[in-house]
PDB file of C-alpha atoms and ligand atoms in Angstrom:
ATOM      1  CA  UNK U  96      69.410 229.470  19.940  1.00 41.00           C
ATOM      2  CA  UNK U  97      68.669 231.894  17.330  1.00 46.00           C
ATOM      3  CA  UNK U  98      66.675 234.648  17.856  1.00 48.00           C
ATOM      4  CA  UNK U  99      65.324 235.330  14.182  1.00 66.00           C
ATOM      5  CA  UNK U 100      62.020 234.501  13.586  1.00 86.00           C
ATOM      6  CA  UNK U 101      60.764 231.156  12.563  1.00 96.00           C
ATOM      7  CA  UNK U 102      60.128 230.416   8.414  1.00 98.00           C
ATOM      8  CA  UNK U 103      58.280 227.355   7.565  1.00 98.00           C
ATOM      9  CA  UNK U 104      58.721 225.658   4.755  1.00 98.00           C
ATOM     10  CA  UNK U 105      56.133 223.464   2.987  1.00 98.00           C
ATOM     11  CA  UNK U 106      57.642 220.763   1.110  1.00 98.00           C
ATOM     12  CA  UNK U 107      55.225 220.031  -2.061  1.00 98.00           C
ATOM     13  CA  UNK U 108      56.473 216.574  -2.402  1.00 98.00           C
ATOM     14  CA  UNK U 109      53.639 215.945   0.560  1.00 98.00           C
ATOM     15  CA  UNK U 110      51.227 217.632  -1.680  1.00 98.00           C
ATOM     16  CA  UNK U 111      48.717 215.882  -4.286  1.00 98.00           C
ATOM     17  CA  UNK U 112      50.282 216.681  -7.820  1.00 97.00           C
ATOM     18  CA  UNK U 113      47.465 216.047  -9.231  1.00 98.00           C
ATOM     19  CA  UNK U 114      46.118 219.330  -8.203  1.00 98.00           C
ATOM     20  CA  UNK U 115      49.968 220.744  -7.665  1.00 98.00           C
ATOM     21  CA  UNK U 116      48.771 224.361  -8.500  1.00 98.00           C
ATOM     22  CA  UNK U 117      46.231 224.525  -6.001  1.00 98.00           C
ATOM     23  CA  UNK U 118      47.753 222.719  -3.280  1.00 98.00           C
ATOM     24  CA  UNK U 119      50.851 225.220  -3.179  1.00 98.00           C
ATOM     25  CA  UNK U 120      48.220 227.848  -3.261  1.00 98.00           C
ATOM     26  CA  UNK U 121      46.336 226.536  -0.446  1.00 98.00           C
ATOM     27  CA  UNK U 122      49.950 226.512   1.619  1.00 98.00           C
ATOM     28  CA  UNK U 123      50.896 229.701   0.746  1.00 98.00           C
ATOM     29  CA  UNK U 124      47.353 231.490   2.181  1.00 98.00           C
ATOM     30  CA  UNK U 125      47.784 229.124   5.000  1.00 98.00           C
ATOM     31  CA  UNK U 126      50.981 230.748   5.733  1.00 98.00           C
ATOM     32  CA  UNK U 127      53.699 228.800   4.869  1.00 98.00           C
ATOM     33  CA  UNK U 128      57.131 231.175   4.450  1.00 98.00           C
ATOM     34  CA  UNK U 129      58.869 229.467   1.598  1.00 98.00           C
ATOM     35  CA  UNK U 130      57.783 226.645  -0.738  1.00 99.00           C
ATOM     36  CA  UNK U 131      60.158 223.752  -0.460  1.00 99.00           C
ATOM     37  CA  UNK U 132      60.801 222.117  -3.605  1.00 98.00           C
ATOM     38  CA  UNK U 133      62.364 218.957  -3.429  1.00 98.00           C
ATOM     39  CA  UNK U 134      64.286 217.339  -6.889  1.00 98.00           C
ATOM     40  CA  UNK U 135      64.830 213.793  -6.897  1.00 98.00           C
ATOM     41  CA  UNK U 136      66.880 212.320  -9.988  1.00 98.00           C
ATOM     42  CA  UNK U 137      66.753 208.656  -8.991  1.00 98.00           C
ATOM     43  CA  UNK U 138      70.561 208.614  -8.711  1.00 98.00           C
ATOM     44  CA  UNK U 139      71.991 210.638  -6.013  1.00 98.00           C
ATOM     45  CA  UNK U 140      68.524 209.480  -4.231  1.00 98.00           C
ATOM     46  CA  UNK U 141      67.039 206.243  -5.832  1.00 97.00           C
ATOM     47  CA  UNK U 142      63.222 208.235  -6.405  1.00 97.00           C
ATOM     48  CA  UNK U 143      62.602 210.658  -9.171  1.00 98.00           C
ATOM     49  CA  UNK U 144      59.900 213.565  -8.173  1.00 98.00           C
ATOM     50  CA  UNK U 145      60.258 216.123 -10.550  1.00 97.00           C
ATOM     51  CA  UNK U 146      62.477 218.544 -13.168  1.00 98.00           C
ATOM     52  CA  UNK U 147      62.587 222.379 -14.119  1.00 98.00           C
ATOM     53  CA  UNK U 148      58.945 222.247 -15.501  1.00 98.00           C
ATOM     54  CA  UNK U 149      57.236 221.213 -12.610  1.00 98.00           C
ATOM     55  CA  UNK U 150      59.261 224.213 -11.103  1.00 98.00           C
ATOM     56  CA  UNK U 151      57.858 226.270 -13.071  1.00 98.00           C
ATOM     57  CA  UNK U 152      54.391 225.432 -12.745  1.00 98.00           C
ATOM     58  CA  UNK U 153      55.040 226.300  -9.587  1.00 98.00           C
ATOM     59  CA  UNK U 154      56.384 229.768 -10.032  1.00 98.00           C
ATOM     60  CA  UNK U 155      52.896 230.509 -11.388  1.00 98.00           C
ATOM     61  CA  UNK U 156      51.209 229.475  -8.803  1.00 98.00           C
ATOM     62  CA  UNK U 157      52.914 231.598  -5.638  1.00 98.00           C
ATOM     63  CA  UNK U 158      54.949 235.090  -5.140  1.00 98.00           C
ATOM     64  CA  UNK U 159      56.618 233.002  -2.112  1.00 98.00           C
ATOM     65  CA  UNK U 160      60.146 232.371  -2.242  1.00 98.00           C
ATOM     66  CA  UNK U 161      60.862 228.952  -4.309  1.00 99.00           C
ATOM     67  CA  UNK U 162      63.477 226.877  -1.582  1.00 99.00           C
ATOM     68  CA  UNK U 163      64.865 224.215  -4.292  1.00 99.00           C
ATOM     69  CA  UNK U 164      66.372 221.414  -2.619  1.00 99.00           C
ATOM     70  CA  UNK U 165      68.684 219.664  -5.441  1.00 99.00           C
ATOM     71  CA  UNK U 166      68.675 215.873  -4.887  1.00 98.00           C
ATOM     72  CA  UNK U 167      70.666 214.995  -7.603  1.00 98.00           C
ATOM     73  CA  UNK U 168      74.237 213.894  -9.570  1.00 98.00           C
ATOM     74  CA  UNK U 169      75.926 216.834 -10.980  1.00 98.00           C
ATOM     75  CA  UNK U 170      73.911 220.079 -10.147  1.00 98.00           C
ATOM     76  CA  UNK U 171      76.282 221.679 -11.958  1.00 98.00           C
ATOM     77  CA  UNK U 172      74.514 221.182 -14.799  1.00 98.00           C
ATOM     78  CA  UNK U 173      71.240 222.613 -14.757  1.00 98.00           C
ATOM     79  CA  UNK U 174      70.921 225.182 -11.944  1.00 98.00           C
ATOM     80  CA  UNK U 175      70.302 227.921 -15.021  1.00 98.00           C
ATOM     81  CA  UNK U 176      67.267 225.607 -16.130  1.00 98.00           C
ATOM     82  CA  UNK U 177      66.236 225.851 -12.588  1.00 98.00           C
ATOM     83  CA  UNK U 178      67.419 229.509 -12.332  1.00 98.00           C
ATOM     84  CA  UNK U 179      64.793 230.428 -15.187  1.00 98.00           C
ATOM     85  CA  UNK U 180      62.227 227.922 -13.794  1.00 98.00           C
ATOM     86  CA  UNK U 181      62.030 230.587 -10.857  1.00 98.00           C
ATOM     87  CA  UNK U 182      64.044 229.140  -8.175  1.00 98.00           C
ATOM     88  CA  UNK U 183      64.642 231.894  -5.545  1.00 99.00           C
ATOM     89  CA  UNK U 184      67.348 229.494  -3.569  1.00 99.00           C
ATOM     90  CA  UNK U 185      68.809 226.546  -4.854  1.00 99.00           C
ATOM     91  CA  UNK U 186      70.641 224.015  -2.230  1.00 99.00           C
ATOM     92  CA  UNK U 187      72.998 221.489  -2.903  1.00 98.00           C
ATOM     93  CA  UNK U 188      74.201 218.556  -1.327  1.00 99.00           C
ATOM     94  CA  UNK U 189      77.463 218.679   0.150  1.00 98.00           C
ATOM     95  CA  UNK U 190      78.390 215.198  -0.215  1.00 98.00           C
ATOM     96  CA  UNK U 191      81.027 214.124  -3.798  1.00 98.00           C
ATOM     97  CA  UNK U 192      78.245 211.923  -4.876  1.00 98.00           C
ATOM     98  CA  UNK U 193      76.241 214.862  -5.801  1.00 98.00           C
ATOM     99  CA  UNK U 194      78.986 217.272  -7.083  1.00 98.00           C
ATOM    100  CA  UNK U 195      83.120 217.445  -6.775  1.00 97.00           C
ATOM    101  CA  UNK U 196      83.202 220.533  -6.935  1.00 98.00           C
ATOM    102  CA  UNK U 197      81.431 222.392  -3.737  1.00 98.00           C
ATOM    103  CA  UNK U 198      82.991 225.298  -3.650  1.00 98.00           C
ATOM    104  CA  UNK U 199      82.687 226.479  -7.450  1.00 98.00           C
ATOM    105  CA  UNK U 200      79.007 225.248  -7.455  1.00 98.00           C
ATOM    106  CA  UNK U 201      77.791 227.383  -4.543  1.00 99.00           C
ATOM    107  CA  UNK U 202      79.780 230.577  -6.023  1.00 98.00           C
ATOM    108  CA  UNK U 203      78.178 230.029  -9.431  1.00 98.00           C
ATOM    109  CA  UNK U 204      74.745 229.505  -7.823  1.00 99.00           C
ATOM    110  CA  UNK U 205      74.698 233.170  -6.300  1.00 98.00           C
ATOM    111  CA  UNK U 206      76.852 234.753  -9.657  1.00 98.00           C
ATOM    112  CA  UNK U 207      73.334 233.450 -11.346  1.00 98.00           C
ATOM    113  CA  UNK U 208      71.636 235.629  -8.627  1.00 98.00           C
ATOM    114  CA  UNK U 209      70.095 232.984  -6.689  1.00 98.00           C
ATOM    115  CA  UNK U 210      70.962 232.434  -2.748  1.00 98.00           C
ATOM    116  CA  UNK U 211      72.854 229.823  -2.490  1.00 99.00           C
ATOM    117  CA  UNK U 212      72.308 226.883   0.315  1.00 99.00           C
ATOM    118  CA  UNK U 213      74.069 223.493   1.523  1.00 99.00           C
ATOM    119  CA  UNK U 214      72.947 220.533   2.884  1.00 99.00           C
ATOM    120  CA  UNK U 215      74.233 217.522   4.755  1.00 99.00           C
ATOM    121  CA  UNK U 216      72.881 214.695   4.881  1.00 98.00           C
ATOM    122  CA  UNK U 217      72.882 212.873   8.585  1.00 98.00           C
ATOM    123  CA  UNK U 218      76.261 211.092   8.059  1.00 98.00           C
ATOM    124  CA  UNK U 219      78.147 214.475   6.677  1.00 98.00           C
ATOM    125  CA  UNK U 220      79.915 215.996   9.534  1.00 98.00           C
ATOM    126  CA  UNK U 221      79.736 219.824  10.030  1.00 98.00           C
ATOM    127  CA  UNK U 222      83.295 220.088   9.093  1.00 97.00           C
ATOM    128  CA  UNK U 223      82.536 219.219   5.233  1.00 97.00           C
ATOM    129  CA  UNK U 224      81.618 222.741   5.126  1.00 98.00           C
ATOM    130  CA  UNK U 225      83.261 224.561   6.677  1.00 97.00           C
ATOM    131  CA  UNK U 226      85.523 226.151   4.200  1.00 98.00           C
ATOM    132  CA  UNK U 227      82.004 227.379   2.156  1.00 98.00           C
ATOM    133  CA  UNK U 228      80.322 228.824   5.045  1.00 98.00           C
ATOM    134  CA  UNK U 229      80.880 232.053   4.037  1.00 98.00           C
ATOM    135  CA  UNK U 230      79.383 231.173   0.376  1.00 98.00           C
ATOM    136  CA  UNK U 231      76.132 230.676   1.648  1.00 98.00           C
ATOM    137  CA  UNK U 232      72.751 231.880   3.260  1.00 98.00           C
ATOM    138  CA  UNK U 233      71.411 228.706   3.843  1.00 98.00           C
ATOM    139  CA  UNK U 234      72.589 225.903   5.372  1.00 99.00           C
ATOM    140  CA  UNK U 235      70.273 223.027   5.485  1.00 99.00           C
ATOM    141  CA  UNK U 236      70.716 220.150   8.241  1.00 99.00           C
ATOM    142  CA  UNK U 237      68.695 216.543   7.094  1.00 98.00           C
ATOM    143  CA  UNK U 238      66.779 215.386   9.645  1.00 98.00           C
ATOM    144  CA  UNK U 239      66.330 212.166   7.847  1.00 98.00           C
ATOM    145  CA  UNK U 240      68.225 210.451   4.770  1.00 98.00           C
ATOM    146  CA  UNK U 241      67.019 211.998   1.475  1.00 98.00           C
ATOM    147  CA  UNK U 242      64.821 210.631  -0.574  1.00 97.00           C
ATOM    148  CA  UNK U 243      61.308 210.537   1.028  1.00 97.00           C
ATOM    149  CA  UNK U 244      58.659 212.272   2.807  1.00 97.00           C
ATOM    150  CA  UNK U 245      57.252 210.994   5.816  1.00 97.00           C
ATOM    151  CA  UNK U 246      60.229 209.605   7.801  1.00 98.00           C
ATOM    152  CA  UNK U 247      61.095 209.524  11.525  1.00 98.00           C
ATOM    153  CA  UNK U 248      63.020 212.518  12.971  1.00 98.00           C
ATOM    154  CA  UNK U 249      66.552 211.712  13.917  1.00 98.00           C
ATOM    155  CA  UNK U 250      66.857 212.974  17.315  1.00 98.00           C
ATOM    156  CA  UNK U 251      70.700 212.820  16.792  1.00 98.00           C
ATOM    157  CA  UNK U 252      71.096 215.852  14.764  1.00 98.00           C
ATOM    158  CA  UNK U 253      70.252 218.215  17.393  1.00 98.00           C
ATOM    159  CA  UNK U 254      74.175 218.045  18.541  1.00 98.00           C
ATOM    160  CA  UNK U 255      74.919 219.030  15.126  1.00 98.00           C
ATOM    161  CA  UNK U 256      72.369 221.507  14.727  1.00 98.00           C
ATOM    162  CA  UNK U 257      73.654 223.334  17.836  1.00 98.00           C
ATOM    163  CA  UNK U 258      77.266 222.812  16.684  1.00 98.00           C
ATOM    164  CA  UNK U 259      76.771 224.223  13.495  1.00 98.00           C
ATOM    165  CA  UNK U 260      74.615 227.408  15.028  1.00 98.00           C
ATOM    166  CA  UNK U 261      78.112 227.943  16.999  1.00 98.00           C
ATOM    167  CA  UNK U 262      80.693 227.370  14.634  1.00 98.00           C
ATOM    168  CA  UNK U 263      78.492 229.797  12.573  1.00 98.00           C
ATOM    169  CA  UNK U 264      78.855 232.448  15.910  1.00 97.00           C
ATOM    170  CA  UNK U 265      82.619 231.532  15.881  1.00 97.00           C
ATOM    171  CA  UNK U 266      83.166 232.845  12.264  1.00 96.00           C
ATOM    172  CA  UNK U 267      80.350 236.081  12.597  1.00 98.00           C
ATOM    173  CA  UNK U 268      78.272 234.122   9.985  1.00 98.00           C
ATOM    174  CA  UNK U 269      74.210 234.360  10.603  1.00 97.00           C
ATOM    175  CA  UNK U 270      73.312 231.864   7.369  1.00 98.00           C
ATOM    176  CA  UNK U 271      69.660 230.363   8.083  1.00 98.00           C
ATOM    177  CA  UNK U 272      69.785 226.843   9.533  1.00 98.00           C
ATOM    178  CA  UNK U 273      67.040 225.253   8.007  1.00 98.00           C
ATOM    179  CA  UNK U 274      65.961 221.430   9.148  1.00 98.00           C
ATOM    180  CA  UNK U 275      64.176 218.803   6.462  1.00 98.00           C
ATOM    181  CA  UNK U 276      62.954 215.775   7.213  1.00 98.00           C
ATOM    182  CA  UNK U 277      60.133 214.084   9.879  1.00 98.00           C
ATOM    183  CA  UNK U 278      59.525 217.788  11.725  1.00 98.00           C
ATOM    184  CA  UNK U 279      56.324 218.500  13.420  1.00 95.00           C
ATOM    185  CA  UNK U 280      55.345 220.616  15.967  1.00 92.00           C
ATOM    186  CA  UNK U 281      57.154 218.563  18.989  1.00 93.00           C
ATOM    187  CA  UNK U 282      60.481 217.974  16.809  1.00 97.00           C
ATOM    188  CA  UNK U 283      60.111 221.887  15.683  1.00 97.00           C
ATOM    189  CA  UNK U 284      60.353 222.758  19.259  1.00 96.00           C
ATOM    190  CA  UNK U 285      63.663 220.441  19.556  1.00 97.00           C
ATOM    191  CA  UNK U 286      65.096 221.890  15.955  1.00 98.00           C
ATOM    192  CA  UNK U 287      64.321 225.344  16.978  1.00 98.00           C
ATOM    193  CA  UNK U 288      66.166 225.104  20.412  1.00 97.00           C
ATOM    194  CA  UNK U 289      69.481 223.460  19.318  1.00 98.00           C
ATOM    195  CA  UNK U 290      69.437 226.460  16.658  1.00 98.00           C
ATOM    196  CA  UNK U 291      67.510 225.953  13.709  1.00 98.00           C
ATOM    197  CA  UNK U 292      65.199 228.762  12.116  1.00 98.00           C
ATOM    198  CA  UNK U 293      63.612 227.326   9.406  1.00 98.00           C
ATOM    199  CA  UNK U 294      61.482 224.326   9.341  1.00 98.00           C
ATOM    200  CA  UNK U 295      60.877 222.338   6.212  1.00 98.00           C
ATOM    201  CA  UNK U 296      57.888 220.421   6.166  1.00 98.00           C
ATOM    202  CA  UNK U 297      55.698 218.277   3.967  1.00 98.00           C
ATOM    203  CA  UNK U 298      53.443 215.274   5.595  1.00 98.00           C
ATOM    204  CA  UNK U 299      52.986 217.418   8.527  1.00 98.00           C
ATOM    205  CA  UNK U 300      51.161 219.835   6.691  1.00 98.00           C
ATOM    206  CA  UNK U 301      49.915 217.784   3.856  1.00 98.00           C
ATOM    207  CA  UNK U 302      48.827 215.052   5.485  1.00 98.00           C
ATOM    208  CA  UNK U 303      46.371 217.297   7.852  1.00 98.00           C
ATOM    209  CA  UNK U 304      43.338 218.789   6.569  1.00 98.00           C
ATOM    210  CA  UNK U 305      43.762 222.168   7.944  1.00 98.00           C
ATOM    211  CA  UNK U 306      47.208 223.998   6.542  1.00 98.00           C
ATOM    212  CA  UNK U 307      46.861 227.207   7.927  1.00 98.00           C
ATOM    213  CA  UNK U 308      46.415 225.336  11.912  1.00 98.00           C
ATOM    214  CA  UNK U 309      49.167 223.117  10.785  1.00 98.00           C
ATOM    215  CA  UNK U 310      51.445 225.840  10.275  1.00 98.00           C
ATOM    216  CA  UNK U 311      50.557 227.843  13.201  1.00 97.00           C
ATOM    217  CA  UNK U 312      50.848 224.882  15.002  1.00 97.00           C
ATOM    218  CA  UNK U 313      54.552 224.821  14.136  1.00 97.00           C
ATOM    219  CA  UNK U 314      55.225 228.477  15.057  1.00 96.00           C
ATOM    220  CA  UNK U 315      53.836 228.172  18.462  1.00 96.00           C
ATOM    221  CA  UNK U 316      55.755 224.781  19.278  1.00 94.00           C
ATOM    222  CA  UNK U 317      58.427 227.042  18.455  1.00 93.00           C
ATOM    223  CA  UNK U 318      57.710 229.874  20.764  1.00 88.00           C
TER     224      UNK U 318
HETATM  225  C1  DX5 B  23      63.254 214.295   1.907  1.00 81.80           C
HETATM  226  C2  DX5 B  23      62.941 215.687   1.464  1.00 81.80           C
HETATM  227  C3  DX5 B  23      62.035 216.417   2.360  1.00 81.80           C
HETATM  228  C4  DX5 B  23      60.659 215.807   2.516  1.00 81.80           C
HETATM  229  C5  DX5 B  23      60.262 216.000   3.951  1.00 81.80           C
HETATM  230  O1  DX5 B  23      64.261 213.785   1.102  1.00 81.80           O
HETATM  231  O2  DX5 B  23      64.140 216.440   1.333  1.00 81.80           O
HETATM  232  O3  DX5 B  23      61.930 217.776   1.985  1.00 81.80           O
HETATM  233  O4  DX5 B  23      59.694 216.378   1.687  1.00 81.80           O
HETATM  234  O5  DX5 B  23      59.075 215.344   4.171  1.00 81.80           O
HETATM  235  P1  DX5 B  23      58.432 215.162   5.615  1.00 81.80           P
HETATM  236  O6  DX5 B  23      58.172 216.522   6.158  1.00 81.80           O
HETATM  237  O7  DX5 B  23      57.210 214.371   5.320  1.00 81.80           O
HETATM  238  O8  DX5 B  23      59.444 214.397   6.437  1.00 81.80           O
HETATM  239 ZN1   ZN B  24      63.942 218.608   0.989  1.00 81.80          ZN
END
């Protein structure tokens, strides 16, 4: 258990892009910590959502830090487009379909001046990175398989959460676990206890009419 306090993030693919501007302005006076920006290239996940441009649109539309979660082949080769788009953090997968090269991509990602986070999909055991631990300020557990919003928690990752939290404790490492995928406020309260201090999430704040009880929702499951 962690004892920072909780961030939420709202994930914008939840959000109607026909009125993207608005929408991320709505979550960020409802409260929402970070806007979660989730990149889908159709080929390390089989949807596309979005590019750079949409990034940027969304720079313009909040001061709130801009969590970029790359979904795609090769992120090696455009985290300066999403660098100048605005990005604040930008998080790669862990896993060789994405990128080869792990290590070198997380080191470039903070020698651009960006914080640098992983993620792991359910399948990727902890021990995938554990040699770039110390590379990082985010690491970001999936609580479903990339690819789309509105998915069923996987209760199964709260092992790994809780692993990870320790291994972290082990090496004197305090990166933010963050958690993505089918989180509400009862899996929040789950996430939060097996170590996790950032919640990402999209239809549960989205799909209600009311962001800012949505949100608050969250932080008192978490309490
Ligand atoms: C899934 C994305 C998530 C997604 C979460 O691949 O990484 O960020 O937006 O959506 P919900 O909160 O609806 O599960
Ligand atoms: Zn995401």
């Amino acid at each position: 258990m962690t004892s920072s306090p909780l961030k939420v993030a709202a994930s914008v693919l939840a959000a109607d892009f026909a009125r993207l501007g608005d929408e991320v302005q709505a979550v960020d006076r409802a409260g929402a910590d970070w806007i979660h920006v989730d990149i889908m290239d159709g080929r390390f996940v089989p949807e596309i959502s979005f590019g750079p441009a949409v990034v940027k649109a969304i720079r313009r539309s909040t001061a709130k830090p801009l969590n970029v979660h790359l979904m795609i082949v090769e992120p090696e080769r455009s985290l300066e487009r999403y660098r100048e788009a605005g990005a604040d953090h930008l998080l790669v997968q862990a896993e060789p379909g994405s990128t080869v090269h792990l290590h070198r991509v997380l080191s470039r990602v903070r020698e651009l001046g960006c914080r640098p986070g992983v993620v792991i999909d359910p399948a990727t055991p902890i021990a995938w990175i554990e040699h770039v631990l110390h590379l990082v300020d985010i690491v970001l557990v999936m609580t479903v398989n990339p690819g789309y919003g509105g998915q069923a928690f996987l209760p199964e990752m709260l092992p790994k959460i809780a692993a990870l939290r320790a291994l972290c404790g082990e090496r004197g490492l305090a990166p933010h676990i963050e958690v993505d995928g089918g989180q509400d406020a009862a899996t929040v309260r789950r996430s939060v206890d097996a170590g996790a201090n950032v919640i990402v999430a999209g239809t549960a704040i989205f799909g209600t009419p009311d962001y800012t009880a949505a949100i608050a929702a969250m932080r008192t499951a978490a309490r």
